CSV table of N, CA and C in Angstrom, one decimal:
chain,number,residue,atom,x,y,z
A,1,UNK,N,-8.1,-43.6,-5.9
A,1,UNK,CA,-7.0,-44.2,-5.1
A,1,UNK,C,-7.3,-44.0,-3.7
A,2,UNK,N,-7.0,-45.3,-2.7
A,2,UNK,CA,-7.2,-44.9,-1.5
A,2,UNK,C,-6.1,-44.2,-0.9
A,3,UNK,N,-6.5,-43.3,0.8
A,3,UNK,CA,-5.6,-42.8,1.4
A,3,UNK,C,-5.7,-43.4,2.4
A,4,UNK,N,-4.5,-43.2,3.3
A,4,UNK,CA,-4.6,-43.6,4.8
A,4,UNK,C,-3.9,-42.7,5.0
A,5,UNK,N,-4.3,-42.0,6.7
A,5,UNK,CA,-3.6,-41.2,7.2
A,5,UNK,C,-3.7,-41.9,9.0
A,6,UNK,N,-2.5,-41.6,9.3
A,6,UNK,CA,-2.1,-42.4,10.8
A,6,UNK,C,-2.3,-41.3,11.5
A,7,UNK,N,-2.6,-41.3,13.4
A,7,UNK,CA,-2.3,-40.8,13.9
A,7,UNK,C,-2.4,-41.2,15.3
A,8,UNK,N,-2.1,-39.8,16.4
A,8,UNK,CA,-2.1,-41.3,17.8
A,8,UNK,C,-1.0,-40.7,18.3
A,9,UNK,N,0.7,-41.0,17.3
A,9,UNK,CA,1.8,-41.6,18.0
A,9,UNK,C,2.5,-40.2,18.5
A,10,UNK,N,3.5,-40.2,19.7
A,10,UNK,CA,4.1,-39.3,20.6
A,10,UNK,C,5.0,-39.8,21.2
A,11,UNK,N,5.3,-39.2,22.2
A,11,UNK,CA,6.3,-39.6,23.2
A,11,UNK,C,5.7,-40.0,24.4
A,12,UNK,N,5.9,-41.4,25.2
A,12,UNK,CA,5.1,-42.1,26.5
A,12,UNK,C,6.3,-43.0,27.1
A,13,UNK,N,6.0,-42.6,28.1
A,13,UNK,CA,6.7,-42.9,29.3
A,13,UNK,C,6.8,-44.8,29.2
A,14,UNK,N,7.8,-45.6,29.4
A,14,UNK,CA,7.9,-47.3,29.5
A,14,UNK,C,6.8,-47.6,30.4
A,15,UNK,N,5.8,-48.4,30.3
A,15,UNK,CA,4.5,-49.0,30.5
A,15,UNK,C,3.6,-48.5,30.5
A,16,UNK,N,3.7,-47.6,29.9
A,16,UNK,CA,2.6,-46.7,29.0
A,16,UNK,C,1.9,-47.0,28.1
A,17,UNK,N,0.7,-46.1,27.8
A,17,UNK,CA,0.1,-46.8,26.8
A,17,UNK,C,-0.3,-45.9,25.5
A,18,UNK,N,-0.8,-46.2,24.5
A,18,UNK,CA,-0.8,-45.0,23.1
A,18,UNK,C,-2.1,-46.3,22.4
A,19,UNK,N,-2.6,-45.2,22.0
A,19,UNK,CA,-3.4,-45.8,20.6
A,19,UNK,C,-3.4,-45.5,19.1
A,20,UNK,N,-2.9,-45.7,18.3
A,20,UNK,CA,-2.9,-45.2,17.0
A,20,UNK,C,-4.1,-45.4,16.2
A,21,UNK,N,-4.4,-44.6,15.6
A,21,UNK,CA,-5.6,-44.6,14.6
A,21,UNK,C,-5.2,-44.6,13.0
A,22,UNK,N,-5.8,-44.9,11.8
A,22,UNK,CA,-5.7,-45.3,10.4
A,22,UNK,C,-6.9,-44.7,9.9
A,23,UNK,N,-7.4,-43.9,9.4
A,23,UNK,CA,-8.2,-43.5,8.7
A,23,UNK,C,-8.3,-43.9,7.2
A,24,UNK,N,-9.1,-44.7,6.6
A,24,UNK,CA,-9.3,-44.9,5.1
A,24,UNK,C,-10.4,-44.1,4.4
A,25,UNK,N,-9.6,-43.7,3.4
A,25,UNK,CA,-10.9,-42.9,2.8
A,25,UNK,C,-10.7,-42.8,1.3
A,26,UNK,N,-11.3,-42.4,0.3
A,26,UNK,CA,-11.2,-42.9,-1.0
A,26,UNK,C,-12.0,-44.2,-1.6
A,27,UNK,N,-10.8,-45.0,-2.7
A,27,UNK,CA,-11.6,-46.2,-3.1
A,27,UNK,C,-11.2,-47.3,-2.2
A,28,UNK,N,-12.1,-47.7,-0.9
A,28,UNK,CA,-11.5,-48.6,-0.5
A,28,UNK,C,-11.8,-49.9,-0.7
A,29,UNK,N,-12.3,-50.2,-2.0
A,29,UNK,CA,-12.9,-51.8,-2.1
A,29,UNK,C,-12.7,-52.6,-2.5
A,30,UNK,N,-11.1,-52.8,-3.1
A,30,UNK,CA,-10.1,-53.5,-2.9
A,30,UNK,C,-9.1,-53.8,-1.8
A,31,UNK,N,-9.4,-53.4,-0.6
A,31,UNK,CA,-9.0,-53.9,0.6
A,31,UNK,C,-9.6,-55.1,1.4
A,32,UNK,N,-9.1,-56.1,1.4
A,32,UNK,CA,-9.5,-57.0,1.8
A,32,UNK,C,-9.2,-57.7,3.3
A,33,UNK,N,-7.9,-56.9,3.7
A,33,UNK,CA,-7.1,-56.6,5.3
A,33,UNK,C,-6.5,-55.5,4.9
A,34,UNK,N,-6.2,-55.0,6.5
A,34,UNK,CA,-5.1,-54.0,6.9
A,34,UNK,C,-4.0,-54.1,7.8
A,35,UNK,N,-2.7,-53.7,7.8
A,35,UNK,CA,-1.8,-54.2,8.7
A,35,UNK,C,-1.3,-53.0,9.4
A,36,UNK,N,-0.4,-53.2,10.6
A,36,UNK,CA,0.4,-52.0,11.0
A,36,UNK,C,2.0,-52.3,10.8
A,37,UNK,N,2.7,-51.8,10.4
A,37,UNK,CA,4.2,-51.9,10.5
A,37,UNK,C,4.9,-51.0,11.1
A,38,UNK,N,5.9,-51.7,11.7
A,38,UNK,CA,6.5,-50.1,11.8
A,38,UNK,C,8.1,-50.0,11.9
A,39,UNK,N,9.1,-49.1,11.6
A,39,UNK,CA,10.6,-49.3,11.3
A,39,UNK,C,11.3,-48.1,12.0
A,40,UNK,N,12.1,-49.0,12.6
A,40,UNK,CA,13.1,-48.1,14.2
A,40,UNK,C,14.4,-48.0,12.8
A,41,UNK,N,15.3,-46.6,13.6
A,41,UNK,CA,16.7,-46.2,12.9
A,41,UNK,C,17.3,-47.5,12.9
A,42,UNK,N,17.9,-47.6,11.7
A,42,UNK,CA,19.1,-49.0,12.2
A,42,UNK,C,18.4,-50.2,11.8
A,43,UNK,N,16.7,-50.1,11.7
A,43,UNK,CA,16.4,-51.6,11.6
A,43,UNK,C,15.2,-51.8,10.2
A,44,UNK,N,15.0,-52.9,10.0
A,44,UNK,CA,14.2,-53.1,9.2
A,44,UNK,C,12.8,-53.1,9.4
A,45,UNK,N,11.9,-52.7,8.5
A,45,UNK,CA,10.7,-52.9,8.3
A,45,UNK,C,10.1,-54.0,8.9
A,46,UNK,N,8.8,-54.1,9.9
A,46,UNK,CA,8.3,-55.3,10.5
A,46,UNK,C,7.1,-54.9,10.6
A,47,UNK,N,6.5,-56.3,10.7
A,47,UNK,CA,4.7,-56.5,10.9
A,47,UNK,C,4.6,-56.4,12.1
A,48,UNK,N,3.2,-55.5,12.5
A,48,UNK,CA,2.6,-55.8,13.9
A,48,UNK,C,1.7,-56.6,13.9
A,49,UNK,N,1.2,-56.3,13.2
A,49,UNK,CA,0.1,-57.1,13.5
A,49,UNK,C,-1.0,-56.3,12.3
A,50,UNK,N,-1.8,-57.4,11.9
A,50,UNK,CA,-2.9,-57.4,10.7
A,50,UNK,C,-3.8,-58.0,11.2
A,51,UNK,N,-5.3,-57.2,10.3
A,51,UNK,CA,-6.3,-58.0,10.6
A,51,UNK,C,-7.4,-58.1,9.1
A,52,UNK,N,-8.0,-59.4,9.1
A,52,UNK,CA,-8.8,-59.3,7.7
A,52,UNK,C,-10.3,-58.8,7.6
A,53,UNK,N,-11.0,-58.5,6.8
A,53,UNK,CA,-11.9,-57.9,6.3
A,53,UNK,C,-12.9,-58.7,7.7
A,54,UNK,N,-12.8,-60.1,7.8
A,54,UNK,CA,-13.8,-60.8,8.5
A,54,UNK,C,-13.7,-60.4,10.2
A,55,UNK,N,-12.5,-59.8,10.4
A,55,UNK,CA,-11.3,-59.6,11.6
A,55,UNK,C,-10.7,-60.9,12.7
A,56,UNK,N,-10.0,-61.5,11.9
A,56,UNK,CA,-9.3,-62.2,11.7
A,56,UNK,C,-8.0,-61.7,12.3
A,57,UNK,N,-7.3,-62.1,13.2
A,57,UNK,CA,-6.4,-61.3,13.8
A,57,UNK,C,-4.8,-61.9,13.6
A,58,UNK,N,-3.4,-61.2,14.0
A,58,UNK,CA,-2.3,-61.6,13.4
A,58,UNK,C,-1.1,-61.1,14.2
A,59,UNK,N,-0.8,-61.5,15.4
A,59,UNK,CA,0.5,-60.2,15.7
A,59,UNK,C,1.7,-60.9,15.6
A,60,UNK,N,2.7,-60.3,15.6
A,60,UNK,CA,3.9,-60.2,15.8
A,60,UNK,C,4.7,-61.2,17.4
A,61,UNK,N,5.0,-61.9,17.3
A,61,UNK,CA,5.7,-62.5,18.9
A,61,UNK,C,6.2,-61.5,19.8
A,62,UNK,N,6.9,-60.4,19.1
A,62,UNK,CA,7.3,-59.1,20.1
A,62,UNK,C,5.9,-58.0,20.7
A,63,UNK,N,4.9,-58.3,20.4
A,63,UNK,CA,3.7,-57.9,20.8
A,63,UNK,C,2.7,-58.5,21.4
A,64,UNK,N,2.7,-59.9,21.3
A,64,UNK,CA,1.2,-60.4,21.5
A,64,UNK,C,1.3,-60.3,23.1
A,65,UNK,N,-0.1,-60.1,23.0
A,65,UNK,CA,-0.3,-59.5,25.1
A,65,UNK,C,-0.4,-58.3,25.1
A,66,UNK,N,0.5,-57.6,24.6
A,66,UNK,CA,0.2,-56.1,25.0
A,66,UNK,C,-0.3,-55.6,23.2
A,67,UNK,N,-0.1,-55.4,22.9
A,67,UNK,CA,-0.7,-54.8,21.2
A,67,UNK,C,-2.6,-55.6,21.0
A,68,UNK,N,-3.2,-54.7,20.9
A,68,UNK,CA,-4.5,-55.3,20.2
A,68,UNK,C,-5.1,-54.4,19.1
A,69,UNK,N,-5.1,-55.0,17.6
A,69,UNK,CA,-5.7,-54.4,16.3
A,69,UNK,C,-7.2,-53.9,16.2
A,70,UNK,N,-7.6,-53.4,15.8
A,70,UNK,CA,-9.4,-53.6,15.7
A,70,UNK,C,-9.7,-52.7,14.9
A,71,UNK,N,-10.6,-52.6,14.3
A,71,UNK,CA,-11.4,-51.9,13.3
A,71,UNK,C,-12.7,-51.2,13.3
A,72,UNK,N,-13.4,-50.8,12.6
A,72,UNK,CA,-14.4,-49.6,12.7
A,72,UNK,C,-15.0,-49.6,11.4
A,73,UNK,N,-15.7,-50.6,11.0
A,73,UNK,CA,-15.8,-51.2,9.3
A,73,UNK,C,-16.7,-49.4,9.3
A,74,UNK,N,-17.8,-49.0,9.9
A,74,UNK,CA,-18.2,-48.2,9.6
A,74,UNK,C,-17.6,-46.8,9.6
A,75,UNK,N,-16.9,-46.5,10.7
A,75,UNK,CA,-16.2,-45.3,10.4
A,75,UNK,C,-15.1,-45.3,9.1
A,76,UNK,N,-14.3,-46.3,8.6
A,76,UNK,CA,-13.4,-46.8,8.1
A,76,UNK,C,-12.2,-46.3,8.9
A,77,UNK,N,-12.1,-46.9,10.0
A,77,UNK,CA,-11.0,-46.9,11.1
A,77,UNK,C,-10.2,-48.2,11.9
A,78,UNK,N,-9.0,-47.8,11.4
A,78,UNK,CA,-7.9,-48.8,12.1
A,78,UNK,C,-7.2,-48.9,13.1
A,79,UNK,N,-7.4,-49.7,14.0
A,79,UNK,CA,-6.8,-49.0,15.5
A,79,UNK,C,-5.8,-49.9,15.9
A,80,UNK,N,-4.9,-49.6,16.7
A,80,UNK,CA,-4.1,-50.3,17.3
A,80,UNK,C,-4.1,-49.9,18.7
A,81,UNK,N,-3.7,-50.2,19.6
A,81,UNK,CA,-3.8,-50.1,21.4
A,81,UNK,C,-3.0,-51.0,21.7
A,82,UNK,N,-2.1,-50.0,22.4
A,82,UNK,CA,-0.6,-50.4,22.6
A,82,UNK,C,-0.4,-50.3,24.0
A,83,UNK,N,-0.3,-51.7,24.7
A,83,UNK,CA,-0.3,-51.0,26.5
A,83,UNK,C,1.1,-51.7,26.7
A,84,UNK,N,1.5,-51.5,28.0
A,84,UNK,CA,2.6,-52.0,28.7
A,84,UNK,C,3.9,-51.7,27.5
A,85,UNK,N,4.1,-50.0,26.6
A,85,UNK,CA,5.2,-50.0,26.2
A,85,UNK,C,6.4,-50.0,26.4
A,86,UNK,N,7.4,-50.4,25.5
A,86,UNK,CA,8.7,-50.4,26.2
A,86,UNK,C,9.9,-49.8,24.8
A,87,UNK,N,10.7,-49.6,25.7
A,87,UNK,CA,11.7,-48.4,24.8
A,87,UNK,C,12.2,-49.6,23.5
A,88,UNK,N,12.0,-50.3,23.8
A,88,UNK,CA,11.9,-51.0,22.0
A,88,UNK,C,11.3,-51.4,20.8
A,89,UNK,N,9.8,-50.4,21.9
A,89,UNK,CA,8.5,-50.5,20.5
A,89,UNK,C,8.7,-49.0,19.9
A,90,UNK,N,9.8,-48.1,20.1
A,90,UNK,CA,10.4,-47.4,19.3
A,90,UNK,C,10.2,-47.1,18.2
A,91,UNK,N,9.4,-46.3,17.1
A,91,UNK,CA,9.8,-46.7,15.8
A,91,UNK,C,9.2,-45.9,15.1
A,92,UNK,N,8.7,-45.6,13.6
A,92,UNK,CA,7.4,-45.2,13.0
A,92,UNK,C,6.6,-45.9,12.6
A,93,UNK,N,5.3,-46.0,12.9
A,93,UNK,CA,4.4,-46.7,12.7
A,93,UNK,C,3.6,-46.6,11.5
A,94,UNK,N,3.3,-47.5,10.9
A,94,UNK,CA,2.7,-47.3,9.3
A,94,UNK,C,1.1,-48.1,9.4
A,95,UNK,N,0.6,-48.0,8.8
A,95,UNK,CA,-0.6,-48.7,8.6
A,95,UNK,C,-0.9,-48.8,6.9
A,96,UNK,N,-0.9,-50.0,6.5
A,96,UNK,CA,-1.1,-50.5,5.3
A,96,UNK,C,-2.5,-51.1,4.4
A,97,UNK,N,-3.3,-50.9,3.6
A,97,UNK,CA,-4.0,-52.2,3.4
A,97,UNK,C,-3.9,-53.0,2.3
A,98,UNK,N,-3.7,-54.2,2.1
A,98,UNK,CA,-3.4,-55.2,1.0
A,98,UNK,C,-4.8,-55.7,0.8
A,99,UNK,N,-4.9,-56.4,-0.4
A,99,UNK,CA,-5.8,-57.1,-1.2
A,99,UNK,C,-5.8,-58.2,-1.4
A,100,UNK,N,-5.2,-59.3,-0.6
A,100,UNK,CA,-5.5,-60.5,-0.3
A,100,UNK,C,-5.3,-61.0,1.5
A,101,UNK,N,-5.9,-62.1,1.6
A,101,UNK,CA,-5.5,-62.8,3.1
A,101,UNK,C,-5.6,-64.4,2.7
A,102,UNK,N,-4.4,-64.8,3.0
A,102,UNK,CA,-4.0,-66.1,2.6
A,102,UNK,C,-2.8,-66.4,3.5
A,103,UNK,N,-2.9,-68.1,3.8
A,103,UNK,CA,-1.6,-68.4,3.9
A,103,UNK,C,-1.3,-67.6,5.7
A,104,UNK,N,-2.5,-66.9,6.7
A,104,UNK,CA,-3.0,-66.9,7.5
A,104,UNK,C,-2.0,-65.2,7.9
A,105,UNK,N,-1.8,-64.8,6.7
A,105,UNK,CA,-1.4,-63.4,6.5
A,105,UNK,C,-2.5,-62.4,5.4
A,106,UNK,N,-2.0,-60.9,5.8
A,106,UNK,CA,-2.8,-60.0,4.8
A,106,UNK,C,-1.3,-60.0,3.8
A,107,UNK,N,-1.6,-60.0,2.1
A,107,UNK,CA,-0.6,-59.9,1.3
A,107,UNK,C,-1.3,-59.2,0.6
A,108,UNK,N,-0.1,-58.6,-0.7
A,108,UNK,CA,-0.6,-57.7,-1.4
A,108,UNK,C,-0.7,-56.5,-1.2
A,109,UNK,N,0.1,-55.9,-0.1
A,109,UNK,CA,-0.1,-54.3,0.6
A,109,UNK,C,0.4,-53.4,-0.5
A,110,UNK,N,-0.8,-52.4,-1.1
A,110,UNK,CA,-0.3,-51.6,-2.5
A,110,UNK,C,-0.9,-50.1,-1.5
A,111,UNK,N,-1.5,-50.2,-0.6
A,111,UNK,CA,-1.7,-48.4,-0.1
A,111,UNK,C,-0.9,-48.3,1.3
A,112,UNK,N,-0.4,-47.2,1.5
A,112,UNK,CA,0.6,-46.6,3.2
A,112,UNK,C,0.4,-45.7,3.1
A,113,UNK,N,0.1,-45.6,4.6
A,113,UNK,CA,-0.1,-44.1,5.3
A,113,UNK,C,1.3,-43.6,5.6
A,114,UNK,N,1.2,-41.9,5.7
A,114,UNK,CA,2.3,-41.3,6.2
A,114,UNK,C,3.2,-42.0,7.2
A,115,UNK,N,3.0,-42.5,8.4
A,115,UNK,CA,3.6,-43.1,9.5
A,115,UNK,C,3.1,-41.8,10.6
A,116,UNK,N,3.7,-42.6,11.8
A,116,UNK,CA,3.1,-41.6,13.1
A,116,UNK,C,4.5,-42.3,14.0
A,117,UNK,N,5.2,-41.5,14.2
A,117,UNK,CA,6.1,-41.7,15.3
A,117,UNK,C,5.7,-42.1,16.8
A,118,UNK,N,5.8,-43.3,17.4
A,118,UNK,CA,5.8,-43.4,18.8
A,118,UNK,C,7.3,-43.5,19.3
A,119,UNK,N,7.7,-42.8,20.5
A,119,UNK,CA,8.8,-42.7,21.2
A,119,UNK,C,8.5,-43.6,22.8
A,120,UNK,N,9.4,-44.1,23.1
A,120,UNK,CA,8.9,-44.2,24.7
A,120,UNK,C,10.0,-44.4,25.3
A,121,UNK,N,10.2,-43.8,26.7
A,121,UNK,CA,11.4,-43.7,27.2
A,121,UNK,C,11.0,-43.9,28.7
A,122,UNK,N,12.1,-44.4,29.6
A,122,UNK,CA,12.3,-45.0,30.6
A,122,UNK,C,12.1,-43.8,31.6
C-alpha cells in the first residue's frame, strides 16, 4: 500500500508565502496523478489543484496566480508553492493520489496523507 506523508504547513503572515511537500513511498504504480485538497472549520472539502503523471496541471479559480503544483517524479515528491497568502487559504491541507486522469481532472483518489495545517493571519 502506498503512503503519503505532508508537510510544509504553519502559521504565515497574509502575503506570505509556504511550500508544502507530499512524500510518496510504497506501491506507487497505480498512481497515475496527484492532487492537493484542503478543508477549513465550517467548510467542505475542496480541490487545489492536481497534476497528472505527464504534468498536466489543474487549479482551483480561488488560487490560480498565486498556487503552483509540481512534482519530483524521481524523488517521489509533491509540491505545492503557495505565494501571496491570504487568511482564507486557511485550512488543512491534504495531498491525494488517484488512478485515473480524465475528463481534464485526476479521479479515483484511493491514497491521503495525514494533512499539514496552514494558518495565516493578517
Amino acid at each position: 500500500q502506498a503512503q503519503l506523508v505532508e508537510s510544509g504547513g504553519g502559521s504565515v503572515q497574509a502575503g506570505g508565502a509556504v511550500r508544502l511537500s507530499c512524500a510518496a513511498s510504497g506501491d506507487t504504480v497505480s498512481m497515475y496523478c496527484m492532487g492537493w485538497f484542503r478543508q477549513a472549520p465550517g467548510k467542505s472539502r475542496e480541490g487545489v489543484a492536481s497534476i497528472s503523471i505527464r504534468g498536466t496541471t489543474v487549479y482551483a479559480e480561488a488560487v490560480k496566480g498565486r498556487f503552483t503544483i509540481s512534482q519530483d517524479n524521481a524523488k517521489n515528491i509533491l509540491y505545492l508553492q503557495m505565494n501571496s497568502l491570504k487568511p482564507e487559504d486557511t485550512a488543512m491541507y491534504y495531498c491525494a493520489a488517484g488512478r485515473a486522469w480524465y475528463g481534464g481532472q485526476c479521479q479515483a483518489y484511493g491514497t491521503w496523507g495525514q494533512g499539514t495545517q496552514v494558518t495565516v493571519s493578517s
